[in-house]
CSV table of C-alpha atoms and ligand atoms in Angstrom, one decimal:
chain,number,residue,atom,x,y,z
X,1,MET,CA,28.4,-38.9,20.6
X,2,GLU,CA,27.7,-41.5,18.1
X,3,LYS,CA,25.1,-40.4,15.3
X,4,VAL,CA,21.7,-42.4,15.6
X,5,SER,CA,20.9,-44.1,12.4
X,6,ILE,CA,17.5,-45.1,10.9
X,7,LYS,CA,18.7,-48.7,11.6
X,8,ASP,CA,18.8,-48.0,15.3
X,9,VAL,CA,15.3,-46.6,15.2
X,10,ALA,CA,14.0,-49.6,13.4
X,11,LYS,CA,15.6,-52.1,16.0
X,12,LYS,CA,14.2,-50.0,18.9
X,13,ALA,CA,10.6,-49.9,17.5
X,14,GLY,CA,10.8,-53.5,16.3
X,15,VAL,CA,9.9,-52.7,12.7
X,16,SER,CA,11.5,-52.7,9.4
X,17,ILE,CA,13.7,-49.7,8.0
X,18,SER,CA,11.2,-49.2,5.3
X,19,THR,CA,8.4,-48.9,7.8
X,20,VAL,CA,10.5,-46.0,9.6
X,21,SER,CA,11.0,-44.4,6.3
X,22,ARG,CA,7.3,-44.4,5.4
X,23,VAL,CA,6.4,-43.0,8.8
X,24,LEU,CA,9.0,-40.1,8.5
X,25,THR,CA,8.2,-39.2,4.9
X,26,ASN,CA,4.5,-39.9,5.0
X,27,SER,CA,5.1,-41.6,1.8
X,28,ALA,CA,2.6,-44.5,2.3
X,29,PRO,CA,0.0,-45.5,4.8
X,30,VAL,CA,1.1,-47.1,8.2
X,31,SER,CA,-1.1,-48.4,11.0
X,32,GLU,CA,-1.5,-46.0,13.9
X,33,GLY,CA,0.2,-48.6,16.4
X,34,LEU,CA,3.2,-48.9,14.0
X,35,ARG,CA,3.5,-45.0,13.6
X,36,GLU,CA,3.3,-44.5,17.3
X,37,ARG,CA,6.2,-47.1,18.0
X,38,VAL,CA,8.4,-45.4,15.4
X,39,LEU,CA,7.8,-42.0,16.7
X,40,VAL,CA,8.4,-43.1,20.2
X,41,ALA,CA,11.7,-44.6,19.2
X,42,VAL,CA,12.7,-41.5,17.2
X,43,GLU,CA,11.9,-39.3,20.3
X,44,GLU,CA,13.8,-41.6,22.7
X,45,LEU,CA,16.9,-42.0,20.5
X,46,GLY,CA,16.8,-38.3,19.4
X,47,TYR,CA,17.1,-39.4,15.7
X,48,SER,CA,17.2,-36.7,13.1
X,49,PRO,CA,16.9,-37.8,9.3
X,50,SER,CA,20.0,-36.9,7.4
X,51,ASN,CA,19.0,-34.3,4.8
X,52,ILE,CA,22.3,-34.9,2.8
X,53,ALA,CA,21.4,-38.6,2.4
X,54,ARG,CA,17.8,-37.7,1.4
X,55,SER,CA,18.8,-35.1,-1.1
X,56,LEU,CA,21.5,-37.3,-2.7
X,57,ARG,CA,18.7,-39.8,-3.2
X,58,ASN,CA,16.2,-37.4,-4.9
X,59,GLY,CA,18.7,-34.9,-6.3
X,60,LYS,CA,16.9,-32.0,-4.3
X,61,THR,CA,17.8,-30.3,-1.1
X,62,ARG,CA,14.5,-28.5,-1.1
X,63,THR,CA,16.4,-25.2,-0.5
X,64,ILE,CA,16.2,-22.0,-2.6
X,65,GLY,CA,19.0,-19.4,-2.4
X,66,PHE,CA,18.3,-15.6,-2.3
X,67,ILE,CA,21.2,-13.2,-3.0
X,68,LEU,CA,20.0,-9.6,-2.2
X,69,PRO,CA,21.9,-6.3,-1.6
X,70,ASP,CA,20.7,-5.6,1.9
X,71,ILE,CA,18.3,-7.3,4.2
X,72,THR,CA,18.0,-4.3,6.4
X,73,ASN,CA,16.3,-2.4,3.6
X,74,PRO,CA,12.5,-3.0,4.4
X,75,PHE,CA,12.1,-3.3,0.5
X,76,PHE,CA,14.1,-6.6,0.5
X,77,ALA,CA,12.7,-7.7,3.8
X,78,HIS,CA,9.1,-7.7,2.4
X,79,ILE,CA,10.2,-9.3,-0.8
X,80,VAL,CA,11.6,-12.1,1.4
X,81,ARG,CA,8.4,-12.5,3.2
X,82,GLY,CA,6.5,-12.9,0.0
X,83,VAL,CA,8.9,-15.7,-1.2
X,84,GLU,CA,8.9,-17.5,2.1
X,85,ASP,CA,5.0,-17.5,2.3
X,86,TYR,CA,4.8,-19.0,-1.1
X,87,ILE,CA,7.4,-21.8,-0.8
X,88,ARG,CA,6.8,-23.0,2.6
X,89,PRO,CA,3.8,-25.0,1.7
X,90,TYR,CA,5.8,-26.8,-0.9
X,91,GLY,CA,8.2,-27.9,1.7
X,92,TYR,CA,11.0,-25.5,0.6
X,93,THR,CA,13.3,-23.4,2.9
X,94,LEU,CA,14.9,-20.1,1.8
X,95,ILE,CA,18.5,-19.4,2.5
X,96,LEU,CA,19.4,-15.7,1.9
X,97,ALA,CA,22.5,-13.4,2.2
X,98,SER,CA,23.2,-9.8,1.7
X,99,SER,CA,25.9,-8.8,-0.8
X,100,ASP,CA,26.1,-5.2,0.5
X,101,GLN,CA,26.3,-4.1,-3.1
X,102,ASN,CA,29.7,-5.8,-3.3
X,103,LYS,CA,30.4,-7.8,-6.3
X,104,ASN,CA,33.1,-10.1,-4.6
X,105,GLU,CA,30.7,-10.8,-1.7
X,106,GLU,CA,28.0,-11.5,-4.2
X,107,ASN,CA,30.2,-14.2,-5.9
X,108,HIS,CA,31.4,-15.6,-2.6
X,109,ILE,CA,27.8,-16.2,-1.6
X,110,LEU,CA,27.0,-17.7,-5.0
X,111,ASP,CA,29.8,-20.1,-4.5
X,112,THR,CA,28.6,-20.9,-1.1
X,113,PHE,CA,25.0,-21.6,-2.2
X,114,ILE,CA,26.3,-23.8,-5.1
X,115,SER,CA,28.3,-25.9,-2.5
X,116,LYS,CA,25.0,-26.3,-0.6
X,117,HIS,CA,23.3,-27.7,-3.6
X,118,ILE,CA,20.5,-25.3,-3.7
X,119,ASP,CA,17.6,-26.2,-6.0
X,120,GLY,CA,17.2,-22.7,-7.3
X,121,LEU,CA,18.5,-19.1,-7.0
X,122,LEU,CA,16.6,-15.8,-6.6
X,123,PHE,CA,19.0,-13.0,-7.5
X,124,THR,CA,18.8,-9.3,-7.0
X,125,GLY,CA,22.2,-8.0,-8.5
X,126,THR,CA,24.8,-5.5,-7.2
X,127,GLY,CA,25.4,-4.5,-10.8
X,128,ASP,CA,24.3,-5.0,-14.3
X,129,SER,CA,26.4,-8.0,-15.0
X,130,ASN,CA,27.9,-11.1,-13.5
X,131,PRO,CA,29.8,-13.6,-15.7
X,132,LYS,CA,30.3,-16.2,-13.0
X,133,LEU,CA,26.5,-16.3,-12.6
X,134,LEU,CA,25.9,-16.4,-16.4
X,135,LYS,CA,28.1,-19.4,-16.4
X,136,ARG,CA,26.2,-21.2,-13.8
X,137,ILE,CA,23.0,-20.4,-15.7
X,138,GLU,CA,24.5,-22.1,-18.7
X,139,GLN,CA,25.4,-25.1,-16.5
X,140,GLY,CA,21.8,-25.4,-15.6
X,141,LEU,CA,21.3,-23.5,-12.4
X,142,LYS,CA,17.8,-22.3,-12.2
X,143,VAL,CA,17.6,-18.5,-11.7
X,144,VAL,CA,14.8,-15.9,-11.3
X,145,PHE,CA,15.8,-12.2,-11.4
X,146,LEU,CA,13.9,-10.3,-8.8
X,147,ASP,CA,13.6,-6.6,-9.2
X,148,ARG,CA,16.9,-6.1,-11.2
X,149,ILE,CA,17.8,-8.0,-14.5
X,150,LEU,CA,21.3,-8.5,-15.7
X,151,LYS,CA,22.3,-7.5,-19.2
X,152,GLY,CA,22.4,-10.1,-21.8
X,153,VAL,CA,21.0,-12.9,-19.6
X,154,ASN,CA,18.1,-14.9,-20.8
X,155,SER,CA,16.5,-15.9,-17.6
X,156,SER,CA,13.1,-15.5,-15.8
X,157,TYR,CA,12.4,-12.2,-14.0
X,158,VAL,CA,10.0,-10.2,-11.9
X,159,VAL,CA,10.3,-6.4,-11.9
X,160,VAL,CA,8.2,-3.4,-11.5
X,161,ASN,CA,7.5,-1.1,-14.5
X,162,ASN,CA,10.1,1.5,-13.2
X,163,PHE,CA,9.5,3.6,-16.3
X,164,LYS,CA,5.7,4.0,-15.7
X,165,GLY,CA,6.4,4.6,-12.0
X,166,MET,CA,8.7,7.5,-12.7
X,167,LYS,CA,6.3,8.9,-15.3
X,168,LEU,CA,3.3,8.9,-12.9
X,169,LEU,CA,5.5,10.7,-10.2
X,170,LEU,CA,7.0,13.3,-12.7
X,171,ASP,CA,3.7,14.0,-14.3
X,172,TYR,CA,2.2,14.7,-10.9
X,173,LEU,CA,5.0,17.0,-10.0
X,174,ILE,CA,4.8,18.9,-13.3
X,175,ASP,CA,1.0,19.2,-12.9
X,176,THR,CA,1.6,20.7,-9.4
X,177,GLY,CA,3.8,23.4,-10.6
X,178,HIS,CA,7.3,21.9,-10.2
X,179,ARG,CA,9.9,23.0,-12.7
X,180,SER,CA,13.2,22.6,-11.1
X,181,PHE,CA,14.3,19.1,-10.3
X,182,LEU,CA,17.1,17.5,-8.4
X,183,PHE,CA,17.3,13.7,-8.7
X,184,VAL,CA,19.3,11.9,-6.0
X,185,ASN,CA,19.3,8.3,-7.3
X,186,GLY,CA,20.5,5.0,-6.1
X,187,ASP,CA,23.5,2.7,-7.2
X,188,LYS,CA,24.7,3.4,-10.7
X,189,ASN,CA,24.9,0.1,-12.2
X,190,THR,CA,21.7,-1.3,-10.9
X,191,PHE,CA,18.8,-2.0,-13.3
X,192,SER,CA,16.4,-0.1,-11.1
X,193,ALA,CA,18.5,3.0,-10.8
X,194,ARG,CA,19.2,3.2,-14.5
X,195,GLN,CA,15.8,2.7,-15.6
X,196,ARG,CA,14.6,5.6,-13.2
X,197,TYR,CA,17.3,7.7,-14.6
X,198,GLU,CA,16.5,7.1,-18.2
X,199,ALA,CA,12.7,7.8,-17.5
X,200,PHE,CA,13.8,11.0,-15.7
X,201,LEU,CA,16.0,12.2,-18.6
X,202,GLU,CA,13.3,11.5,-21.1
X,203,LYS,CA,10.9,13.5,-19.3
X,204,MET,CA,13.1,16.4,-18.4
X,205,LYS,CA,14.0,16.7,-22.2
X,206,SER,CA,10.5,16.8,-23.1
X,207,GLY,CA,9.8,20.3,-21.7
X,208,ASP,CA,11.3,23.5,-20.3
X,209,TYR,CA,12.7,22.2,-17.0
X,210,ARG,CA,15.7,22.7,-14.9
X,211,TYR,CA,17.2,19.4,-13.7
X,212,GLU,CA,20.3,17.7,-12.2
X,213,HIS,CA,20.9,13.9,-11.6
X,214,HIS,CA,23.4,12.3,-9.3
X,215,PHE,CA,23.9,8.5,-8.7
X,216,THR,CA,24.5,7.7,-5.0
X,217,SER,CA,23.4,4.4,-3.1
X,218,PHE,CA,20.0,3.1,-2.1
X,219,SER,CA,20.6,4.0,1.6
X,220,TYR,CA,19.5,6.5,4.3
X,221,ASP,CA,23.0,7.6,4.8
X,222,ALA,CA,23.4,8.4,1.0
X,223,GLY,CA,20.4,10.8,1.3
X,224,TYR,CA,21.5,12.3,4.6
X,225,ILE,CA,25.1,13.0,3.3
X,226,PHE,CA,23.9,14.5,0.0
X,227,GLY,CA,21.3,16.6,1.7
X,228,SER,CA,23.8,17.9,4.3
X,229,LYS,CA,26.0,19.3,1.6
X,230,LEU,CA,23.3,20.9,-0.6
X,231,LYS,CA,23.7,24.6,-1.2
X,232,ASN,CA,21.2,27.3,-2.5
X,233,ILE,CA,18.3,24.8,-2.0
X,234,SER,CA,15.9,27.4,-3.3
X,235,GLN,CA,17.0,26.8,-6.8
X,236,TYR,CA,15.2,23.4,-6.7
X,237,ASP,CA,11.4,22.9,-6.4
X,238,VAL,CA,11.7,19.1,-5.6
X,239,VAL,CA,14.3,16.5,-4.6
X,240,VAL,CA,13.4,13.3,-6.4
X,241,CYS,CA,15.0,10.4,-4.5
X,242,GLY,CA,15.9,6.9,-6.0
X,243,ASN,CA,14.1,5.1,-3.1
X,244,ASP,CA,12.4,5.9,0.2
X,245,LEU,CA,15.5,5.4,2.3
X,246,ILE,CA,17.3,8.1,0.4
X,247,ALA,CA,14.2,10.3,0.8
X,248,PHE,CA,14.3,9.8,4.6
X,249,GLY,CA,17.9,10.8,5.0
X,250,MET,CA,17.4,13.7,2.7
X,251,ILE,CA,14.4,15.1,4.7
X,252,ASP,CA,16.3,14.7,8.0
X,253,ALA,CA,19.3,16.5,6.6
X,254,LEU,CA,17.2,19.3,5.1
X,255,GLU,CA,15.3,19.8,8.3
X,256,GLU,CA,18.5,19.9,10.3
X,257,HIS,CA,19.5,22.7,8.1
X,258,GLY,CA,16.3,24.6,8.8
X,259,ILE,CA,14.7,23.8,5.4
X,260,LYS,CA,11.1,22.7,5.9
X,261,VAL,CA,9.6,20.0,3.7
X,262,PRO,CA,7.3,20.5,1.8
X,263,ASP,CA,7.0,24.3,2.6
X,264,ASP,CA,10.5,25.1,1.3
X,265,ILE,CA,10.9,22.2,-1.1
X,266,SER,CA,9.1,18.9,-2.0
X,267,VAL,CA,10.7,15.5,-1.6
X,268,THR,CA,9.7,12.2,-3.1
X,269,GLY,CA,10.7,8.6,-2.8
X,270,PHE,CA,10.3,5.2,-4.6
X,271,ASP,CA,9.3,1.8,-3.2
X,272,ASP,CA,6.6,2.7,-0.6
X,273,ILE,CA,8.0,0.5,2.2
X,274,PRO,CA,5.5,0.4,5.2
X,275,PHE,CA,7.2,3.3,7.2
X,276,THR,CA,6.7,6.0,4.4
X,277,LYS,CA,3.1,6.8,5.6
X,278,HIS,CA,4.4,7.2,9.2
X,279,PHE,CA,7.4,9.4,8.4
X,280,LYS,CA,7.0,13.0,9.2
X,281,PRO,CA,6.1,14.5,6.7
X,282,ALA,CA,4.4,11.4,5.2
X,283,LEU,CA,6.3,10.6,2.1
X,284,THR,CA,5.0,11.0,-1.4
X,285,THR,CA,6.4,7.9,-3.3
X,286,VAL,CA,5.8,5.3,-5.9
X,287,HIS,CA,4.3,2.1,-4.6
X,288,GLN,CA,6.0,-1.1,-5.7
X,289,PRO,CA,3.9,-4.3,-5.2
X,290,ILE,CA,6.8,-5.6,-2.9
X,291,TYR,CA,5.3,-8.7,-1.4
X,292,GLU,CA,3.7,-9.7,-4.6
X,293,MET,CA,7.0,-9.4,-6.3
X,294,GLY,CA,8.4,-12.0,-3.9
X,295,LYS,CA,5.4,-14.3,-4.3
X,296,GLU,CA,5.5,-14.2,-8.2
X,297,ALA,CA,9.3,-14.9,-8.3
X,298,ALA,CA,8.8,-17.8,-6.0
X,299,GLU,CA,5.9,-19.2,-8.0
X,300,ILE,CA,8.0,-19.1,-11.0
X,301,MET,CA,11.0,-20.7,-9.1
X,302,ILE,CA,8.9,-23.7,-7.9
X,303,LYS,CA,7.7,-24.3,-11.5
X,304,MET,CA,11.1,-24.2,-12.8
X,305,ILE,CA,12.4,-26.6,-10.2
X,306,ASN,CA,9.5,-28.9,-10.9
X,307,GLU,CA,10.3,-28.5,-14.7
X,308,ASP,CA,6.9,-27.1,-15.3
X,309,ILE,CA,8.4,-24.4,-17.4
X,310,SER,CA,11.6,-24.3,-19.3
X,311,SER,CA,10.9,-21.1,-21.3
X,312,VAL,CA,11.8,-17.6,-19.9
X,313,ASP,CA,8.9,-16.3,-17.9
X,314,GLY,CA,9.1,-12.4,-17.4
X,315,VAL,CA,6.6,-10.5,-15.2
X,316,ILE,CA,6.5,-6.8,-15.0
X,317,LEU,CA,4.3,-5.5,-12.2
X,318,GLU,CA,2.4,-2.3,-12.2
X,319,PRO,CA,3.4,0.7,-9.8
X,320,GLU,CA,1.1,3.3,-8.3
X,321,LEU,CA,1.7,6.9,-7.4
X,322,VAL,CA,1.0,7.5,-3.6
X,323,VAL,CA,0.7,11.3,-2.8
X,324,ARG,CA,1.1,12.3,0.8
X,325,GLU,CA,2.6,15.2,2.7
X,326,SER,CA,6.1,15.6,1.5
X,327,THR,CA,5.1,17.4,-1.6
X,328,ARG,CA,2.8,20.5,-2.3
X,329,ARG,CA,1.7,22.7,-5.2
X,330,ARG,CA,4.6,25.0,-6.0
L,401,RIB,O1,15.2,0.2,-2.0
L,401,RIB,C1,16.0,-0.5,-2.8
L,401,RIB,C2,16.0,-0.2,-4.2
L,401,RIB,O2,16.6,-1.0,-5.1
L,401,RIB,C3,14.5,-0.4,-4.6
L,401,RIB,O3,14.0,0.8,-5.2
L,401,RIB,C4,14.4,-1.5,-5.6
L,401,RIB,O4,13.9,-1.2,-6.7
L,401,RIB,C5,15.9,-2.0,-5.7
L,401,RIB,O5,16.4,-2.2,-7.0
């Protein structure tokens, strides 16, 4: 079927091509009669403006890319919601893809987004570096790091204060008599897991505590598998988990092995995704302002695209401790 052009619409409506363009882009006032004739012609011909042509003219596709680890993790889903709610009134559309914590997939998605001429990229990395992305930034790609910052890259970012979040959690656990800690953390090379690890180590070395730390991955399965293999659970007062999904898997595995949470052992998470308060037992965790992280990053991105800011804009948001039923005084 031959593609309908703006010329066909103008001919059918009996107006100039510039009038059709003004009606479709709302770029200048047009009489109601002319507007109606154009819209009827568009409808009857089934015309859809070519985004490629428009973007080549003004150099913008009005699309923003978002590379993130796993959209099935509610943490990232709620970040995406914050981004979309901010960019939509500006006429931008988000295109996102999950890297599945896989560097090759992350770079494949980056190449695909570049080929689609995205106007900017939100990026939550699989690791702590990405030379291909660094090169794109040097070539002018506008990037905002969301939740995780890459080493040695000077670009805008929005993260939570992971150190403060861990300090709030560990101080609470220590104040409630916990002295023996098992930390089942997320993916080793990620900014967030490393910051939580460093905060944990600093606190453990500051007093007379027994502790263990293991990197796994930020997933339910990682918590469930680790919990299923745990021996001699009574040696620990608490399992500190790198995020809420690990904690959910851990609790299910412990309960399947007859271990009661929090009666026999406390368990904590990190993120405060919406399901944490409905889990049984309701999860003690560290609240990240997830939706706000998305909105803050989107605001910086729109400013970067509109050249309002060329400097690096870093935002560090505040965490909060949320005490629920998965912990008790020891
Ligand atoms: O739940 C996914 C985890 O990875 C979150 O804690 C977030 O900080 C991200 O880095």
